[in-house]
mmCIF file of C-alpha atoms in Angstrom:
data_model
loop_
_atom_site.group_PDB
_atom_site.id
_atom_site.type_symbol
_atom_site.label_atom_id
_atom_site.label_comp_id
_atom_site.label_asym_id
_atom_site.label_seq_id
_atom_site.Cartn_x
_atom_site.Cartn_y
_atom_site.Cartn_z
ATOM 1 C CA MET A 1 85.440 139.988 65.836
ATOM 2 C CA SER A 2 88.998 141.147 66.393
ATOM 3 C CA LYS A 3 91.846 139.174 64.855
ATOM 4 C CA ASP A 4 93.233 138.287 68.323
ATOM 5 C CA ILE A 5 89.949 136.805 69.516
ATOM 6 C CA LYS A 6 89.280 135.078 66.201
ATOM 7 C CA ALA A 7 92.616 133.225 66.538
ATOM 8 C CA PHE A 8 91.262 131.465 69.618
ATOM 9 C CA CYS A 9 87.960 130.378 68.017
ATOM 10 C CA GLN A 10 89.337 128.001 65.397
ATOM 11 C CA PRO A 11 92.588 126.054 65.384
ATOM 12 C CA ASP A 12 95.248 126.750 62.792
ATOM 13 C CA SER A 13 96.404 124.069 60.349
ATOM 14 C CA LYS A 14 98.499 122.426 63.097
ATOM 15 C CA GLY A 15 95.643 122.338 65.622
ATOM 16 C CA PHE A 16 96.797 125.299 67.726
ATOM 17 C CA PHE A 17 94.508 127.960 69.160
ATOM 18 C CA GLY A 18 96.672 131.095 69.123
ATOM 19 C CA ALA A 19 100.203 131.132 70.519
ATOM 20 C CA TYR A 20 99.331 128.889 73.477
ATOM 21 C CA GLY A 21 97.431 125.649 73.364
ATOM 22 C CA GLY A 22 96.720 123.054 70.790
ATOM 23 C CA GLN A 23 97.403 119.404 70.304
ATOM 24 C CA TYR A 24 99.834 117.919 72.762
ATOM 25 C CA VAL A 25 99.755 114.206 72.060
ATOM 26 C CA PRO A 26 102.332 111.425 71.817
ATOM 27 C CA ASP A 27 103.986 111.152 68.411
ATOM 28 C CA ALA A 28 102.567 107.645 68.019
ATOM 29 C CA ILE A 29 99.042 109.070 68.079
ATOM 30 C CA LYS A 30 99.662 112.248 66.045
ATOM 31 C CA ALA A 31 99.563 110.498 62.664
ATOM 32 C CA ARG A 32 96.188 108.931 63.497
ATOM 33 C CA LEU A 33 94.793 112.316 64.567
ATOM 34 C CA ASP A 34 96.006 113.870 61.312
ATOM 35 C CA GLU A 35 94.333 111.035 59.364
ATOM 36 C CA LEU A 36 91.112 111.606 61.312
ATOM 37 C CA ASP A 37 91.258 115.365 60.740
ATOM 38 C CA GLN A 38 91.673 114.914 56.988
ATOM 39 C CA ALA A 39 88.840 112.375 56.794
ATOM 40 C CA PHE A 40 86.579 114.696 58.800
ATOM 41 C CA LYS A 41 87.259 117.629 56.448
ATOM 42 C CA GLU A 42 86.548 115.436 53.425
ATOM 43 C CA ALA A 43 83.353 114.083 54.982
ATOM 44 C CA LEU A 44 82.055 117.584 55.729
ATOM 45 C CA ALA A 45 82.590 118.524 52.090
ATOM 46 C CA ASP A 46 80.701 115.447 50.846
ATOM 47 C CA PRO A 47 76.951 116.101 50.428
ATOM 48 C CA GLU A 48 76.211 112.349 50.633
ATOM 49 C CA PHE A 49 77.843 112.124 54.074
ATOM 50 C CA THR A 50 75.838 115.122 55.255
ATOM 51 C CA ARG A 51 72.598 113.669 53.862
ATOM 52 C CA GLU A 52 73.168 110.339 55.598
ATOM 53 C CA MET A 53 74.016 112.050 58.891
ATOM 54 C CA GLN A 54 70.873 114.198 58.686
ATOM 55 C CA ARG A 55 68.738 111.183 57.744
ATOM 56 C CA LEU A 56 69.989 109.164 60.705
ATOM 57 C CA LEU A 57 69.597 112.073 63.126
ATOM 58 C CA LEU A 58 65.998 112.585 62.017
ATOM 59 C CA HIS A 59 64.740 109.041 61.491
ATOM 60 C CA PHE A 60 66.954 107.009 63.837
ATOM 61 C CA ALA A 61 67.904 109.354 66.677
ATOM 62 C CA GLY A 62 64.723 111.430 66.822
ATOM 63 C CA ARG A 63 66.218 114.834 66.030
ATOM 64 C CA PRO A 64 65.420 117.547 66.491
ATOM 65 C CA SER A 65 64.251 116.660 69.972
ATOM 66 C CA PRO A 66 61.103 118.523 71.039
ATOM 67 C CA VAL A 67 60.832 121.227 73.674
ATOM 68 C CA PHE A 68 58.071 121.269 76.267
ATOM 69 C CA HIS A 69 56.635 124.338 77.975
ATOM 70 C CA CYS A 70 56.240 123.702 81.717
ATOM 71 C CA ARG A 71 53.151 125.856 82.246
ATOM 72 C CA ASN A 72 52.489 124.830 85.835
ATOM 73 C CA LEU A 73 56.090 125.339 86.927
ATOM 74 C CA SER A 74 56.265 128.640 85.039
ATOM 75 C CA LYS A 75 53.126 129.830 86.812
ATOM 76 C CA LYS A 76 54.363 128.660 90.214
ATOM 77 C CA LEU A 77 57.647 130.535 89.731
ATOM 78 C CA GLY A 78 55.874 133.826 89.157
ATOM 79 C CA GLY A 79 55.751 133.914 85.388
ATOM 80 C CA ALA A 80 59.274 132.890 84.403
ATOM 81 C CA GLN A 81 58.897 130.796 81.248
ATOM 82 C CA ILE A 82 60.359 127.347 81.846
ATOM 83 C CA TRP A 83 60.981 125.058 78.880
ATOM 84 C CA LEU A 84 62.548 121.593 78.836
ATOM 85 C CA LYS A 85 64.445 120.236 75.861
ATOM 86 C CA ARG A 86 63.397 116.577 75.786
ATOM 87 C CA GLU A 87 66.744 114.847 75.299
ATOM 88 C CA ASP A 88 65.270 111.855 77.120
ATOM 89 C CA LEU A 89 63.105 111.133 74.069
ATOM 90 C CA ASN A 90 66.108 110.618 71.763
ATOM 91 C CA HIS A 91 67.054 107.088 70.801
ATOM 92 C CA THR A 92 69.175 105.822 73.749
ATOM 93 C CA GLY A 93 67.774 108.586 75.965
ATOM 94 C CA ALA A 94 70.527 111.188 75.707
ATOM 95 C CA HIS A 95 72.468 113.547 73.472
ATOM 96 C CA LYS A 96 75.268 110.988 73.102
ATOM 97 C CA ILE A 97 73.528 109.379 70.121
ATOM 98 C CA ASN A 98 74.384 112.493 68.028
ATOM 99 C CA ASN A 99 78.079 112.061 68.718
ATOM 100 C CA THR A 100 78.193 108.329 68.085
ATOM 101 C CA ILE A 101 76.289 108.547 64.797
ATOM 102 C CA GLY A 102 78.831 111.051 63.501
ATOM 103 C CA GLN A 103 81.820 109.127 64.846
ATOM 104 C CA ILE A 104 80.741 105.790 63.449
ATOM 105 C CA LEU A 105 79.724 107.196 60.063
ATOM 106 C CA LEU A 106 83.170 108.755 59.826
ATOM 107 C CA ALA A 107 84.895 105.553 60.971
ATOM 108 C CA ARG A 108 82.983 103.531 58.386
ATOM 109 C CA ARG A 109 83.926 106.065 55.707
ATOM 110 C CA MET A 110 87.574 105.633 56.741
ATOM 111 C CA GLY A 111 87.290 101.870 56.252
ATOM 112 C CA LYS A 112 87.353 101.038 59.963
ATOM 113 C CA THR A 113 85.468 97.931 61.064
ATOM 114 C CA ARG A 114 85.877 98.099 64.839
ATOM 115 C CA ILE A 115 84.855 100.838 67.245
ATOM 116 C CA ILE A 116 86.269 101.294 70.718
ATOM 117 C CA ALA A 117 84.632 103.543 73.290
ATOM 118 C CA GLU A 118 85.023 104.334 76.948
ATOM 119 C CA THR A 119 82.305 105.185 79.409
ATOM 120 C CA GLY A 120 81.714 105.691 83.092
ATOM 121 C CA ALA A 121 77.969 105.833 83.628
ATOM 122 C CA GLY A 122 77.406 103.800 80.480
ATOM 123 C CA GLN A 123 75.357 106.165 78.302
ATOM 124 C CA HIS A 124 78.127 106.738 75.751
ATOM 125 C CA GLY A 125 78.746 102.986 75.629
ATOM 126 C CA VAL A 126 75.056 102.293 75.028
ATOM 127 C CA ALA A 127 74.945 104.898 72.238
ATOM 128 C CA ALA A 128 78.111 103.530 70.606
ATOM 129 C CA ALA A 129 76.826 99.953 70.851
ATOM 130 C CA THR A 130 73.487 101.028 69.372
ATOM 131 C CA VAL A 131 74.992 102.661 66.290
ATOM 132 C CA CYS A 132 77.508 99.825 65.851
ATOM 133 C CA ALA A 133 74.611 97.358 65.864
ATOM 134 C CA LEU A 134 72.820 99.493 63.263
ATOM 135 C CA MET A 135 75.905 99.613 61.046
ATOM 136 C CA ASP A 136 77.045 96.036 61.698
ATOM 137 C CA MET A 137 80.362 97.069 63.242
ATOM 138 C CA GLU A 138 82.282 95.435 66.066
ATOM 139 C CA CYS A 139 82.117 97.453 69.301
ATOM 140 C CA VAL A 140 84.351 97.219 72.369
ATOM 141 C CA VAL A 141 83.510 99.417 75.357
ATOM 142 C CA TYR A 142 86.038 100.007 78.123
ATOM 143 C CA MET A 143 84.679 100.681 81.602
ATOM 144 C CA GLY A 144 86.069 100.637 85.126
ATOM 145 C CA ALA A 145 85.198 97.629 87.296
ATOM 146 C CA THR A 146 83.338 99.802 89.823
ATOM 147 C CA ASP A 147 81.323 101.411 87.012
ATOM 148 C CA ILE A 148 80.493 98.015 85.506
ATOM 149 C CA ALA A 149 79.060 96.895 88.849
ATOM 150 C CA ARG A 150 77.253 100.168 89.491
ATOM 151 C CA GLN A 151 75.858 100.513 85.973
ATOM 152 C CA ARG A 152 74.817 96.890 85.401
ATOM 153 C CA PRO A 153 71.627 97.812 83.407
ATOM 154 C CA ASN A 154 73.685 99.836 80.896
ATOM 155 C CA VAL A 155 76.269 97.047 80.652
ATOM 156 C CA GLU A 156 73.473 94.580 79.885
ATOM 157 C CA LYS A 157 72.124 96.904 77.162
ATOM 158 C CA MET A 158 75.574 97.171 75.568
ATOM 159 C CA GLU A 159 76.005 93.411 75.616
ATOM 160 C CA MET A 160 72.489 92.845 74.235
ATOM 161 C CA LEU A 161 73.473 95.122 71.344
ATOM 162 C CA GLY A 162 76.514 92.931 70.674
ATOM 163 C CA ALA A 163 79.236 95.040 72.308
ATOM 164 C CA LYS A 164 82.049 93.524 74.318
ATOM 165 C CA VAL A 165 82.439 95.333 77.648
ATOM 166 C CA VAL A 166 85.974 95.271 79.078
#
């Protein structure tokens, strides 16, 4: 890979991808992002963190999720091989559980006791509430009023799991 292209694949030490682009955030938030970045780097270097993440992905989330060969559909489409990755079989029914397990493990490692999340359709909120319940952490999920009304079943799941929906 050329040096020019490689510069755009990973951020530099200040979070920039090449000469243009990077972190453009209010100064009040920058210190928190730097703290998060440092904690993330330390967590990735810690074999115990990695072991716990892998254990939870396997035994709690259901990873790796299976793939299913759709023989009938493949045949009907003239021989194209159609496979489905069964994300619906993961705990909470979506890929969002992967993200929330990592986020909440990292937050716990950083000494945080409260998780905030935002969601529209509710799946990220359900995943965050699920992992917070597992790890006995407070969870507050922010959602628009229209989404709360439209996604009532997901709101009820979050609240059943102990989250406060705002």
